[in-house]
C-alpha cells in the first residue's frame, strides 16, 4: 500500500502548496508581491482551504470546490 489516507492527503496538500507558490513566483512584479501577500493572508485567515492550481491559476478550495482564485495578466484579478 502507498501509505495511509492521511499520508496521501498531506502529500497532495504539499503538492498543491508548492504548485501555487511556483505559479506566484512566475508572476511579474508587482503582481508577484501581491500574490505572495494574498497567499499568506488566505492561509492565515482560512487555514482549512487547500491551495491548488485551477485552470493554471492559484486557487484555494474546500471539499474540492474552488472558493477563490487570483491571476495576473495585464491586471491582477481576484475572483470568488
Short mmCIF file of N, CA and C in Angstrom, two decimals:
data_model
loop_
_atom_site.label_atom_id
_atom_site.label_comp_id
_atom_site.label_asym_id
_atom_site.label_seq_id
_atom_site.Cartn_x
_atom_site.Cartn_y
_atom_site.Cartn_z
N UNK A 1 0.85 -1.18 0.00
CA UNK A 1 0.00 0.00 0.00
C UNK A 1 0.89 1.24 0.00
N UNK A 2 0.46 2.30 -0.63
CA UNK A 2 1.27 3.51 -0.81
C UNK A 2 1.26 4.43 0.42
N UNK A 3 0.59 4.08 1.47
CA UNK A 3 0.52 4.91 2.66
C UNK A 3 -0.92 5.08 3.10
N UNK A 4 -1.07 5.66 4.26
CA UNK A 4 -2.42 5.86 4.78
C UNK A 4 -3.11 6.99 4.03
N UNK A 5 -4.40 7.08 4.25
CA UNK A 5 -5.18 8.15 3.63
C UNK A 5 -4.69 9.52 4.09
N UNK A 6 -4.32 9.61 5.37
CA UNK A 6 -3.79 10.88 5.91
C UNK A 6 -2.47 11.24 5.24
N UNK A 7 -1.61 10.24 5.00
CA UNK A 7 -0.33 10.48 4.33
C UNK A 7 -0.55 10.99 2.91
N UNK A 8 -1.48 10.37 2.20
CA UNK A 8 -1.77 10.79 0.82
C UNK A 8 -2.37 12.19 0.81
N UNK A 9 -3.23 12.50 1.79
CA UNK A 9 -3.83 13.83 1.88
C UNK A 9 -2.78 14.89 2.15
N UNK A 10 -1.85 14.59 3.04
CA UNK A 10 -0.77 15.54 3.36
C UNK A 10 0.13 15.75 2.15
N UNK A 11 0.41 14.69 1.41
CA UNK A 11 1.25 14.81 0.22
C UNK A 11 0.56 15.66 -0.84
N UNK A 12 -0.73 15.44 -1.02
CA UNK A 12 -1.48 16.22 -2.01
C UNK A 12 -1.53 17.69 -1.61
N UNK A 13 -1.70 17.96 -0.33
CA UNK A 13 -1.72 19.34 0.17
C UNK A 13 -0.38 20.01 -0.08
N UNK A 14 0.71 19.29 0.18
CA UNK A 14 2.05 19.84 -0.05
C UNK A 14 2.28 20.11 -1.54
N UNK A 15 1.81 19.21 -2.40
CA UNK A 15 1.93 19.41 -3.85
C UNK A 15 1.17 20.65 -4.29
N UNK A 16 -0.04 20.83 -3.77
CA UNK A 16 -0.84 22.00 -4.12
C UNK A 16 -0.18 23.28 -3.68
N UNK A 17 0.34 23.29 -2.46
CA UNK A 17 1.03 24.46 -1.92
C UNK A 17 2.24 24.81 -2.79
N UNK A 18 3.03 23.79 -3.14
CA UNK A 18 4.22 24.02 -3.96
C UNK A 18 3.85 24.54 -5.35
N UNK A 19 2.80 23.99 -5.95
CA UNK A 19 2.37 24.44 -7.27
C UNK A 19 1.90 25.89 -7.25
N UNK A 20 1.15 26.26 -6.21
CA UNK A 20 0.67 27.64 -6.08
C UNK A 20 1.84 28.59 -5.89
N UNK A 21 2.78 28.23 -5.02
CA UNK A 21 3.94 29.10 -4.78
C UNK A 21 4.80 29.25 -6.04
N UNK A 22 4.92 28.17 -6.80
CA UNK A 22 5.67 28.23 -8.06
C UNK A 22 4.99 29.17 -9.06
N UNK A 23 3.68 29.08 -9.14
CA UNK A 23 2.93 29.94 -10.07
C UNK A 23 3.05 31.40 -9.66
N UNK A 24 2.99 31.68 -8.36
CA UNK A 24 3.14 33.05 -7.87
C UNK A 24 4.54 33.56 -8.20
N UNK A 25 5.55 32.71 -8.05
CA UNK A 25 6.94 33.11 -8.33
C UNK A 25 7.14 33.48 -9.80
N UNK A 26 6.32 32.93 -10.69
CA UNK A 26 6.41 33.23 -12.12
C UNK A 26 5.77 34.57 -12.49
N UNK A 27 4.99 35.14 -11.59
CA UNK A 27 4.29 36.39 -11.89
C UNK A 27 5.27 37.55 -11.96
N UNK A 28 5.02 38.51 -12.86
CA UNK A 28 5.89 39.69 -12.91
C UNK A 28 5.62 40.60 -11.71
N UNK A 29 6.62 41.36 -11.35
CA UNK A 29 6.44 42.35 -10.27
C UNK A 29 5.53 43.45 -10.79
N UNK A 30 4.71 44.10 -10.08
CA UNK A 30 4.44 43.97 -8.64
C UNK A 30 3.42 42.89 -8.32
N UNK A 31 2.92 42.17 -9.34
CA UNK A 31 1.89 41.16 -9.10
C UNK A 31 2.42 40.00 -8.25
N UNK A 32 3.70 39.68 -8.39
CA UNK A 32 4.28 38.61 -7.59
C UNK A 32 4.17 38.95 -6.10
N UNK A 33 4.51 40.18 -5.77
CA UNK A 33 4.42 40.61 -4.37
C UNK A 33 2.98 40.56 -3.87
N UNK A 34 2.04 41.00 -4.69
CA UNK A 34 0.63 40.95 -4.30
C UNK A 34 0.17 39.51 -4.13
N UNK A 35 0.61 38.63 -5.03
CA UNK A 35 0.26 37.22 -4.94
C UNK A 35 0.80 36.58 -3.67
N UNK A 36 2.04 36.91 -3.32
CA UNK A 36 2.62 36.38 -2.09
C UNK A 36 1.83 36.84 -0.86
N UNK A 37 1.44 38.11 -0.88
CA UNK A 37 0.68 38.64 0.26
C UNK A 37 -0.73 38.04 0.32
N UNK A 38 -1.37 37.87 -0.84
CA UNK A 38 -2.69 37.23 -0.86
C UNK A 38 -2.61 35.80 -0.34
N UNK A 39 -1.60 35.07 -0.81
CA UNK A 39 -1.42 33.68 -0.38
C UNK A 39 -1.25 33.62 1.14
N UNK A 40 -0.38 34.46 1.69
CA UNK A 40 -0.15 34.47 3.13
C UNK A 40 -1.43 34.83 3.89
N UNK A 41 -2.17 35.80 3.40
CA UNK A 41 -3.41 36.22 4.05
C UNK A 41 -4.45 35.10 4.04
N UNK A 42 -4.64 34.48 2.89
CA UNK A 42 -5.63 33.40 2.77
C UNK A 42 -5.24 32.24 3.66
N UNK A 43 -3.96 31.86 3.68
CA UNK A 43 -3.52 30.74 4.51
C UNK A 43 -3.68 31.06 5.99
N UNK A 44 -3.51 32.34 6.38
CA UNK A 44 -3.62 32.71 7.78
C UNK A 44 -5.08 32.75 8.24
N UNK A 45 -5.97 33.35 7.45
CA UNK A 45 -7.35 33.52 7.90
C UNK A 45 -8.24 32.32 7.59
N UNK A 46 -7.84 31.50 6.64
CA UNK A 46 -8.64 30.32 6.27
C UNK A 46 -7.73 29.11 6.07
N UNK A 47 -7.10 28.63 7.15
CA UNK A 47 -6.15 27.52 7.01
C UNK A 47 -6.77 26.22 6.51
N UNK A 48 -8.08 26.10 6.58
CA UNK A 48 -8.73 24.88 6.11
C UNK A 48 -8.82 24.81 4.59
N UNK A 49 -8.63 25.94 3.91
CA UNK A 49 -8.67 25.93 2.44
C UNK A 49 -7.42 25.28 1.89
N UNK A 50 -7.59 24.47 0.86
CA UNK A 50 -6.48 23.75 0.24
C UNK A 50 -5.97 24.54 -0.96
N UNK A 51 -4.68 24.93 -0.98
CA UNK A 51 -4.14 25.59 -2.16
C UNK A 51 -4.02 24.59 -3.30
N UNK A 52 -4.33 25.04 -4.51
CA UNK A 52 -4.21 24.19 -5.71
C UNK A 52 -4.22 25.08 -6.94
N UNK A 53 -3.83 24.53 -8.07
CA UNK A 53 -3.96 25.26 -9.32
C UNK A 53 -5.32 24.94 -9.92
N UNK A 54 -5.97 25.95 -10.43
CA UNK A 54 -7.28 25.81 -11.06
C UNK A 54 -7.20 26.55 -12.39
N UNK A 55 -7.28 25.82 -13.49
CA UNK A 55 -7.09 26.38 -14.82
C UNK A 55 -5.79 27.19 -14.90
N UNK A 56 -4.75 26.70 -14.22
CA UNK A 56 -3.45 27.33 -14.23
C UNK A 56 -3.31 28.54 -13.32
N UNK A 57 -4.32 28.81 -12.50
CA UNK A 57 -4.29 29.97 -11.59
C UNK A 57 -4.19 29.48 -10.15
N UNK A 58 -3.50 30.24 -9.29
CA UNK A 58 -3.51 29.90 -7.87
C UNK A 58 -4.95 29.98 -7.34
N UNK A 59 -5.36 28.94 -6.64
CA UNK A 59 -6.73 28.88 -6.13
C UNK A 59 -6.73 28.19 -4.77
N UNK A 60 -7.84 28.33 -4.07
CA UNK A 60 -8.00 27.77 -2.73
C UNK A 60 -9.37 27.10 -2.67
N UNK A 61 -9.38 25.84 -2.26
CA UNK A 61 -10.59 25.04 -2.32
C UNK A 61 -10.97 24.47 -0.96
N UNK A 62 -12.25 24.20 -0.82
CA UNK A 62 -12.77 23.50 0.35
C UNK A 62 -13.63 22.36 -0.17
N UNK A 63 -13.38 21.16 0.31
CA UNK A 63 -14.10 19.98 -0.16
C UNK A 63 -14.04 19.87 -1.68
N UNK A 64 -12.86 20.15 -2.24
CA UNK A 64 -12.57 20.05 -3.67
C UNK A 64 -13.29 21.11 -4.52
N UNK A 65 -13.98 22.06 -3.90
CA UNK A 65 -14.67 23.13 -4.64
C UNK A 65 -13.89 24.43 -4.45
N UNK A 66 -13.54 25.07 -5.56
CA UNK A 66 -12.76 26.30 -5.50
C UNK A 66 -13.59 27.41 -4.89
N UNK A 67 -13.02 28.07 -3.88
CA UNK A 67 -13.68 29.17 -3.18
C UNK A 67 -13.20 30.50 -3.74
N UNK A 68 -11.89 30.62 -3.97
CA UNK A 68 -11.35 31.86 -4.52
C UNK A 68 -10.10 31.55 -5.34
N UNK A 69 -9.73 32.49 -6.21
CA UNK A 69 -8.56 32.35 -7.07
C UNK A 69 -8.06 33.73 -7.43
N UNK A 70 -6.85 33.80 -7.96
CA UNK A 70 -6.35 35.06 -8.49
C UNK A 70 -5.42 34.78 -9.65
N UNK A 71 -5.23 35.81 -10.46
CA UNK A 71 -4.33 35.69 -11.60
C UNK A 71 -3.75 37.06 -11.93
N UNK A 72 -2.66 37.05 -12.65
CA UNK A 72 -2.01 38.29 -13.04
C UNK A 72 -1.67 38.22 -14.52
N UNK A 73 -2.37 39.00 -15.31
CA UNK A 73 -2.07 39.15 -16.72
C UNK A 73 -1.72 40.62 -16.90
N UNK A 74 -2.58 41.33 -17.57
CA UNK A 74 -2.40 42.78 -17.70
C UNK A 74 -2.73 43.44 -16.37
N UNK A 75 -3.66 42.84 -15.61
CA UNK A 75 -4.10 43.33 -14.31
C UNK A 75 -4.09 42.18 -13.33
N UNK A 76 -4.11 42.49 -12.05
CA UNK A 76 -4.27 41.47 -11.02
C UNK A 76 -5.77 41.30 -10.81
N UNK A 77 -6.24 40.06 -10.88
CA UNK A 77 -7.66 39.76 -10.75
C UNK A 77 -7.85 38.78 -9.60
N UNK A 78 -8.84 39.04 -8.75
CA UNK A 78 -9.19 38.14 -7.66
C UNK A 78 -10.64 37.74 -7.85
N UNK A 79 -10.92 36.46 -7.81
CA UNK A 79 -12.29 36.01 -8.03
C UNK A 79 -12.77 35.08 -6.93
N UNK A 80 -14.08 35.09 -6.74
CA UNK A 80 -14.72 34.19 -5.77
C UNK A 80 -15.61 33.22 -6.49
#
